[in-house]
Short mmCIF file of C-alpha atoms in Angstrom, two decimals:
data_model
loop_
_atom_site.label_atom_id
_atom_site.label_comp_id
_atom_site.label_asym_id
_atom_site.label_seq_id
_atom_site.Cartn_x
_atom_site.Cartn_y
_atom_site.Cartn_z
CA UNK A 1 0.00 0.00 0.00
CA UNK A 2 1.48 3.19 -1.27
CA UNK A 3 1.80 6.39 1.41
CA UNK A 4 3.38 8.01 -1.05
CA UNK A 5 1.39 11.67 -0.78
CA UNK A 6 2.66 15.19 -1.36
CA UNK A 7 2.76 16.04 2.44
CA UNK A 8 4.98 12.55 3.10
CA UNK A 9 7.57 13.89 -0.41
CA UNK A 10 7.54 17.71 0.98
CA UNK A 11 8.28 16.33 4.51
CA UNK A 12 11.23 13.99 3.54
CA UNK A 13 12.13 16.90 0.89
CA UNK A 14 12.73 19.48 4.12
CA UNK A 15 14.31 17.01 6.19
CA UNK A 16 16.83 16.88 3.78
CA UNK A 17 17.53 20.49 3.21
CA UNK A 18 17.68 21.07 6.48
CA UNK A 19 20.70 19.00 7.07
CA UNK A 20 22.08 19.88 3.87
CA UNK A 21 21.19 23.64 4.68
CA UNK A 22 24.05 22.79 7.78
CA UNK A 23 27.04 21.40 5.80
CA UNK A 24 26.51 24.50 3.71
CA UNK A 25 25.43 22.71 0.25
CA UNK A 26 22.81 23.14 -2.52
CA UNK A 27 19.11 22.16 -1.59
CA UNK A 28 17.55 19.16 -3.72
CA UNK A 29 14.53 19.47 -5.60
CA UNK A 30 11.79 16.79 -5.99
CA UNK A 31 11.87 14.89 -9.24
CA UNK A 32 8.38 13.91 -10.43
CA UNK A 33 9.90 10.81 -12.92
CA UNK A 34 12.59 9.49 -9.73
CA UNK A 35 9.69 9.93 -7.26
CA UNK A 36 7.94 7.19 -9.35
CA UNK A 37 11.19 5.17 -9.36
CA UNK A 38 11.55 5.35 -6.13
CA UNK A 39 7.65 4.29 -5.19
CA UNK A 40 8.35 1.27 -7.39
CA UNK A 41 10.96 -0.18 -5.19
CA UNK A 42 9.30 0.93 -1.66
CA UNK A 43 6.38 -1.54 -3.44
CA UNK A 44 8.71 -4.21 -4.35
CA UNK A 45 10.41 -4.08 -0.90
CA UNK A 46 7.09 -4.38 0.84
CA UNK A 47 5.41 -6.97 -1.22
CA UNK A 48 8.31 -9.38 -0.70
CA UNK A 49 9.14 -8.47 3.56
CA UNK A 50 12.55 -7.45 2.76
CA UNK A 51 15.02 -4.68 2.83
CA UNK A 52 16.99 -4.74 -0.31
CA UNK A 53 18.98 -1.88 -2.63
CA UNK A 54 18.20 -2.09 -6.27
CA UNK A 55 20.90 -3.60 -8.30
CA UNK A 56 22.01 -2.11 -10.92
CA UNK A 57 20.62 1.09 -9.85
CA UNK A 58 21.30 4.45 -12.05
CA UNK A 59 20.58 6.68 -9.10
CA UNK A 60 22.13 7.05 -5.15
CA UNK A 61 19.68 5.05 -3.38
CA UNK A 62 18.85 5.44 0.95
CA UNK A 63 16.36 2.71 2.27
CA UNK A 64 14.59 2.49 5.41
CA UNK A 65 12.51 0.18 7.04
CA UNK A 66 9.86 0.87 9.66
CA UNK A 67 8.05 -1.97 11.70
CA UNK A 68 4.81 -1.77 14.16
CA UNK A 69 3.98 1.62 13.28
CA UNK A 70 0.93 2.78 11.92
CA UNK A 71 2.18 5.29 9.67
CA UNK A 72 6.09 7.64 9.81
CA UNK A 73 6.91 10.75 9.13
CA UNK A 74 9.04 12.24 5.92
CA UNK A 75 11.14 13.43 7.91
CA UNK A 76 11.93 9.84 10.48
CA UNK A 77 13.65 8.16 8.11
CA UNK A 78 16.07 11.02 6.84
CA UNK A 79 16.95 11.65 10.49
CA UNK A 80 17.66 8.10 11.31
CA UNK A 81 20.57 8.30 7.95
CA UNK A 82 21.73 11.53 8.95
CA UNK A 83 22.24 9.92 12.93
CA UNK A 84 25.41 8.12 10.94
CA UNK A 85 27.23 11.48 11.49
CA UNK A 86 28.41 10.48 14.05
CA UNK A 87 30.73 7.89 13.17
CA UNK A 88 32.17 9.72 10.21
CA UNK A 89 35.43 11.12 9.78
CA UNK A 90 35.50 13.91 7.79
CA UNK A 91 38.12 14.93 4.94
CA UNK A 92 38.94 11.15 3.80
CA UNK A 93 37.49 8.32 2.70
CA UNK A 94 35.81 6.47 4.53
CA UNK A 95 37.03 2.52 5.83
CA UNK A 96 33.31 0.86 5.91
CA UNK A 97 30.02 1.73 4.25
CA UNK A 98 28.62 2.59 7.85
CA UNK A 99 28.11 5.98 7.17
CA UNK A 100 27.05 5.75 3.27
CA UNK A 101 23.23 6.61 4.07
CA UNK A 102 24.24 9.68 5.98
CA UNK A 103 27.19 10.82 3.09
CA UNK A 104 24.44 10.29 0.81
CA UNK A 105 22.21 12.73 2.35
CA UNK A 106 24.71 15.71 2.15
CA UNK A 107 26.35 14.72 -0.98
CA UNK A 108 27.28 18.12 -2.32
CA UNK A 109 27.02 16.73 -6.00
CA UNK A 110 23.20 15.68 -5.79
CA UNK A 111 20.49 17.49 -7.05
CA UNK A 112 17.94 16.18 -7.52
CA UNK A 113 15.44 13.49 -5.10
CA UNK A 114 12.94 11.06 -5.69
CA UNK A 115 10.60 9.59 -2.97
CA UNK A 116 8.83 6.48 -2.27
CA UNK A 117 7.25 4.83 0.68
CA UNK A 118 4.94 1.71 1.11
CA UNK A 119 3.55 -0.50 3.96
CA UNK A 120 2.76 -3.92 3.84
CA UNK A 121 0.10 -6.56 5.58
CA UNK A 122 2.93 -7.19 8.46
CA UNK A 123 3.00 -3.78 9.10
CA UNK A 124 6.06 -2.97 7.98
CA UNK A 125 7.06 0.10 5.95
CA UNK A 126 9.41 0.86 3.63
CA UNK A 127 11.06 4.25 2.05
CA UNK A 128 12.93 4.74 -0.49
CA UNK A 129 15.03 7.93 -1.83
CA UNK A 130 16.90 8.08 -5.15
CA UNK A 131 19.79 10.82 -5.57
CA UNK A 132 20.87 12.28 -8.93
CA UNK A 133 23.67 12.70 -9.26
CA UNK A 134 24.31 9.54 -6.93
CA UNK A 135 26.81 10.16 -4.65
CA UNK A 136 29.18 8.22 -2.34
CA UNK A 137 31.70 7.83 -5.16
CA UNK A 138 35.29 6.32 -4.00
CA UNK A 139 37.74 8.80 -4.45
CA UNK A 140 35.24 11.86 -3.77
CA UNK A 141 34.62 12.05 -0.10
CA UNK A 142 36.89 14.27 1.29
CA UNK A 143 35.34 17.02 -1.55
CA UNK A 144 31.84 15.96 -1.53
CA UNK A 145 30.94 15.48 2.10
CA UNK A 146 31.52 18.81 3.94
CA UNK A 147 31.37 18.95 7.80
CA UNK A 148 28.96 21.34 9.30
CA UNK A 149 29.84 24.58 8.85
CA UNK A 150 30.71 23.60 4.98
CA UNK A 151 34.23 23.42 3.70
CA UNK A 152 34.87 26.95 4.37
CA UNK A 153 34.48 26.42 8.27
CA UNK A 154 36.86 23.51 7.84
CA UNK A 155 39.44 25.35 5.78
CA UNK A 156 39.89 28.26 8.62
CA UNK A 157 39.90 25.31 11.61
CA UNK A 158 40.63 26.62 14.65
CA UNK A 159 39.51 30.65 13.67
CA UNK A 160 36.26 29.64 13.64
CA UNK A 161 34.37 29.42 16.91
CA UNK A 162 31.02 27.30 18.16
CA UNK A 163 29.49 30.77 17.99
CA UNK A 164 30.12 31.44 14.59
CA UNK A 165 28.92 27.66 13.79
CA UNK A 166 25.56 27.88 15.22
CA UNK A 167 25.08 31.60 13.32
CA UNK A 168 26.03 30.19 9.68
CA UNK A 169 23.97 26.95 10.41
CA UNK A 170 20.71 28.91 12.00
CA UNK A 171 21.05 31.42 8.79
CA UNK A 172 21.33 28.00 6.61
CA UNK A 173 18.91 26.64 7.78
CA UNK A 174 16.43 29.24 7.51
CA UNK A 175 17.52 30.23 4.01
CA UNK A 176 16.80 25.98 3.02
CA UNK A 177 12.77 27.14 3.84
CA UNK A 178 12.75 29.67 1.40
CA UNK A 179 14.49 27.51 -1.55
CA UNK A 180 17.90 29.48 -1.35
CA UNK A 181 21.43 28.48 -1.84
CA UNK A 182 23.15 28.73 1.66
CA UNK A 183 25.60 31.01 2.60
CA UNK A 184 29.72 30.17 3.80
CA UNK A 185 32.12 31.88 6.15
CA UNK A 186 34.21 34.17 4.79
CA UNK A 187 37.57 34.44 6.55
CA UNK A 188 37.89 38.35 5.29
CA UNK A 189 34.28 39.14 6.36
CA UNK A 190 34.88 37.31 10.06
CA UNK A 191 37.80 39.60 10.63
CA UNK A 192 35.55 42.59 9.38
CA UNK A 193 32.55 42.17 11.73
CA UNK A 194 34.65 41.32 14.19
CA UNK A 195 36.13 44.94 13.87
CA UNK A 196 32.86 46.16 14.13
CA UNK A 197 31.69 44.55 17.35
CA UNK A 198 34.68 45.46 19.12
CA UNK A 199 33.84 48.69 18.34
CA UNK A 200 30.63 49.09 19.71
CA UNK A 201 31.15 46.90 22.94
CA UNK A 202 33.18 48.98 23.92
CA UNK A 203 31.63 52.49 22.96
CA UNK A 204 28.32 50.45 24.21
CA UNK A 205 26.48 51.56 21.28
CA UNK A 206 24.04 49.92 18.65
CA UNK A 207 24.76 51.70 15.10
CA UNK A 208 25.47 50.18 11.77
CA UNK A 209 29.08 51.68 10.03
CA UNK A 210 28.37 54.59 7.95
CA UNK A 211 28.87 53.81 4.20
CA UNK A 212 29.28 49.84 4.15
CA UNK A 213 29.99 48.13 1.60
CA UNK A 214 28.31 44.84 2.84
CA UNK A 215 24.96 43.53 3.77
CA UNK A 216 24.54 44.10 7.89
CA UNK A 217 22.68 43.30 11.26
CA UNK A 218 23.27 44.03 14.24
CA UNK A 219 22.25 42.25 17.24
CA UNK A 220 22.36 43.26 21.35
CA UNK A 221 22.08 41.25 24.63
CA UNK A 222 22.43 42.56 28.08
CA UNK A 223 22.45 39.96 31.27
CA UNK A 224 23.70 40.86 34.48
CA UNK A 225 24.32 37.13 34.54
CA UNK A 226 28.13 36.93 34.31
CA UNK A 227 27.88 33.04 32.79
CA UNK A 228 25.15 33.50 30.55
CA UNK A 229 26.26 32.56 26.94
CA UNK A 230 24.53 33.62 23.96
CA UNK A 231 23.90 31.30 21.33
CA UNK A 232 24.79 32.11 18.07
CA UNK A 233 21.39 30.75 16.86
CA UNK A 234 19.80 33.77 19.32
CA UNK A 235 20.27 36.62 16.79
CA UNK A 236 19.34 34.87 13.85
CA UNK A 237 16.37 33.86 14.97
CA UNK A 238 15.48 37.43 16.39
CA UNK A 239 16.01 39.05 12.47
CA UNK A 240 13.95 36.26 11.43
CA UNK A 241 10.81 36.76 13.04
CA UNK A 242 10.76 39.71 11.36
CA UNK A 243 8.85 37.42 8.78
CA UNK A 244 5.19 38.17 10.59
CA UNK A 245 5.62 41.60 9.12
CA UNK A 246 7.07 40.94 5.57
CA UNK A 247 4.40 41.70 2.73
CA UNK A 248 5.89 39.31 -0.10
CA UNK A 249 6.18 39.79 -3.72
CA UNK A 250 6.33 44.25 -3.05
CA UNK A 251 8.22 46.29 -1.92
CA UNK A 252 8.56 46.85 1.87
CA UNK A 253 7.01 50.55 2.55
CA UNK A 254 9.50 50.53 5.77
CA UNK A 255 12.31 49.37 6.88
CA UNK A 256 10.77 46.94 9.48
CA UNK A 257 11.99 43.48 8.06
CA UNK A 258 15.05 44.60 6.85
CA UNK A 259 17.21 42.16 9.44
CA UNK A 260 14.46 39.34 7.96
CA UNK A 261 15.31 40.17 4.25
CA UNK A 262 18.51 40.02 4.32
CA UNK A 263 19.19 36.66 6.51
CA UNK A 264 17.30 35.30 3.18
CA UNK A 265 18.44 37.63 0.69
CA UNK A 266 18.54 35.28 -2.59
CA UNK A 267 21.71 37.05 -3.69
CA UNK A 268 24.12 36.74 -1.34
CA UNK A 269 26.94 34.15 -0.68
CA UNK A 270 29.20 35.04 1.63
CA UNK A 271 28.94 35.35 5.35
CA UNK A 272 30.84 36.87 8.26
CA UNK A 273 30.52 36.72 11.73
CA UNK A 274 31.79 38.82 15.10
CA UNK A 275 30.62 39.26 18.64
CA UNK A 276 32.12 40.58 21.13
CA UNK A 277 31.15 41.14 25.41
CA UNK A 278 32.09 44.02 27.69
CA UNK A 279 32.39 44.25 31.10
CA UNK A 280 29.20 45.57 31.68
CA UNK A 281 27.48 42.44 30.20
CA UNK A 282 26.75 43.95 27.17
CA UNK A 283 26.79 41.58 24.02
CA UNK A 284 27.50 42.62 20.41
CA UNK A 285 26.85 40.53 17.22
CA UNK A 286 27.41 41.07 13.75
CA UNK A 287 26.47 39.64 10.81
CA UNK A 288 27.90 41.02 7.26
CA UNK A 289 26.70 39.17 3.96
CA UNK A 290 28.60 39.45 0.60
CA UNK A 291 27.07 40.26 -1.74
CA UNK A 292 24.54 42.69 0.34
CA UNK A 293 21.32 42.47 0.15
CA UNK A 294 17.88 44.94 0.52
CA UNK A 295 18.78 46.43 -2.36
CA UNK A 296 15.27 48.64 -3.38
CA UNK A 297 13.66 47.34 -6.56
CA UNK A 298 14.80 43.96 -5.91
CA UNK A 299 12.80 42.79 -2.88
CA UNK A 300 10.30 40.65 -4.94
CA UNK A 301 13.10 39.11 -6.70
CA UNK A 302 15.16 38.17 -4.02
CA UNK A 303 13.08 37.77 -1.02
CA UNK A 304 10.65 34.31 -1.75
CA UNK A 305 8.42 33.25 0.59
CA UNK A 306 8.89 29.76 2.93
CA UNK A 307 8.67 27.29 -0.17
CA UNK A 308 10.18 29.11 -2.45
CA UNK A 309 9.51 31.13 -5.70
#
């Protein structure tokens, strides 16, 4: 019995994205013709009780089999590959196929994704995704399979802090809901809004430079709490909500979801981070974005709703 519906494909769809969104690679799309290549083996799997790979198979291929539940989620099985993270080393190939379903999933090659999901009389279910390009290639690993952060966080190793981790990942993964590419750390931009939070911690001001040349918000905290550690999640998700207010598909009349617009700004690539605490408690983040972004005229072209254009 098929379970195949657009909700269950959408579901499985975002799961992936949002994982991908954190290793800092291109979103997948949904392919009508591998979704119904996919459903065909999810049927074959169930009819016959067992978990098997296609052989021969012109696509990457995940699998996943469910037992004693009434009915999963899109999004359980892609969270049960991606779990293989965990025993992964990153930057060379890898000694066992252990970790193929998760390498699959985050495969920086892979484009597009079809899905497929049946349930049997036994009450067991299988799904089925099918990658194209297929990934998991010997040879490509180490260039295909970023860590999170994406390559660029791996290339400046020990520059880049937790902080500035959660901030790309939290913008990523917001950008992945409106169907845009994610952004990477850039080393130059780092060491520029780093600059700039030092410089209002300790004039404990909130103002924007005069005459930037890059996309920016600004973020404050104040605790008296002399242990309390912002997440770098905590500003992103404060320009974000923003989005209650955002008229899509126009021009915004004020400059009330600016932050919002340009954590999703379709346009930009590049991303730099910098925060910096004074001694009166008082936090200062950063966030500069290359190329910038709430550029007037271009709001309906670069600003899509969650989904997409």
């Amino acid at each position: 019995m098929s379970l195949n519906t657009p909700t269950f494909q959408q579901q499985c769809l975002q799961a992936h994205n949002d994982y991908r969104a954190k290793h800092g690679v291109p979103p997948l799309t949904l392919n009508k013709e591998m979704c119904d290549y996919a459903q065909q083996w999810a049927n074959n799997n169930a009819s016959r009780g067992v978990m098997q790979h296609r052989t021969q198979r012109v696509y990457g291929e995940n699998i996943f089999c469910s037992f004693g539940m009434s009915s999963v989620s899109g999004k359980a099985a892609v969270d049960c590959w991606y779990n293989e993270i965990r025993q992964h080393t990153f930057g060379r190939e890898p000694r066992s196929l252990a970790t193929g379903h998760f390498t699959q999933v985050v495969w920086k090659d892979s484009k597009q994704l079809g899905v497929g999901v049946a349930k049997n009389n036994r009450g067991q279910i299988f799904v089925v995704c099918n990658y194209n390009p297929p990934g998991n290639y010997t040879g490509r690993y180490a260039r295909s399979v970023p860590p999170v952060g994406g390559f660029r966080a791996q290339e400046m190793g020990s520059n880049v802090s937790e902080f500035q981790i959660q901030c790309l990942k939290a913008h990523n993964e917001y950008r992945s809901k409106h169907k845009v590419t994610p952004l990477k750390l850039s080393k130059e931009l780092c060491s520029y809004a780093q600059e700039w939070a030092e410089h209002l911690a300790s004039k404990s001001v909130m103002q924007h430079r005069n005459q930037d040349k890059y996309g920016e918000n600004i973020y404050y905290f104040f605790s008296t709490d002399p242990n309390h550690v912002v997440d770098g999640k905590d500003p992103v998700d404060s320009w974000y909500d923003e989005i209650k207010q955002h008229k899509f598909g126009m021009e915004p009349r004020t400059t009330g979801t600016g932050h919002f617009t340009q954590v999703v700004w379709k346009e930009c690539k590049e991303l730099g981070i910098g925060v910096k605490k004074n001694a009166k408690g008082q936090v200062f983040v950063v966030c500069n974005y290359n190329p910038p972004g709430n550029y007037i005229g271009k709001y309906a072209a670069n600003v899509p709703p969650v989904g997409g254009f």
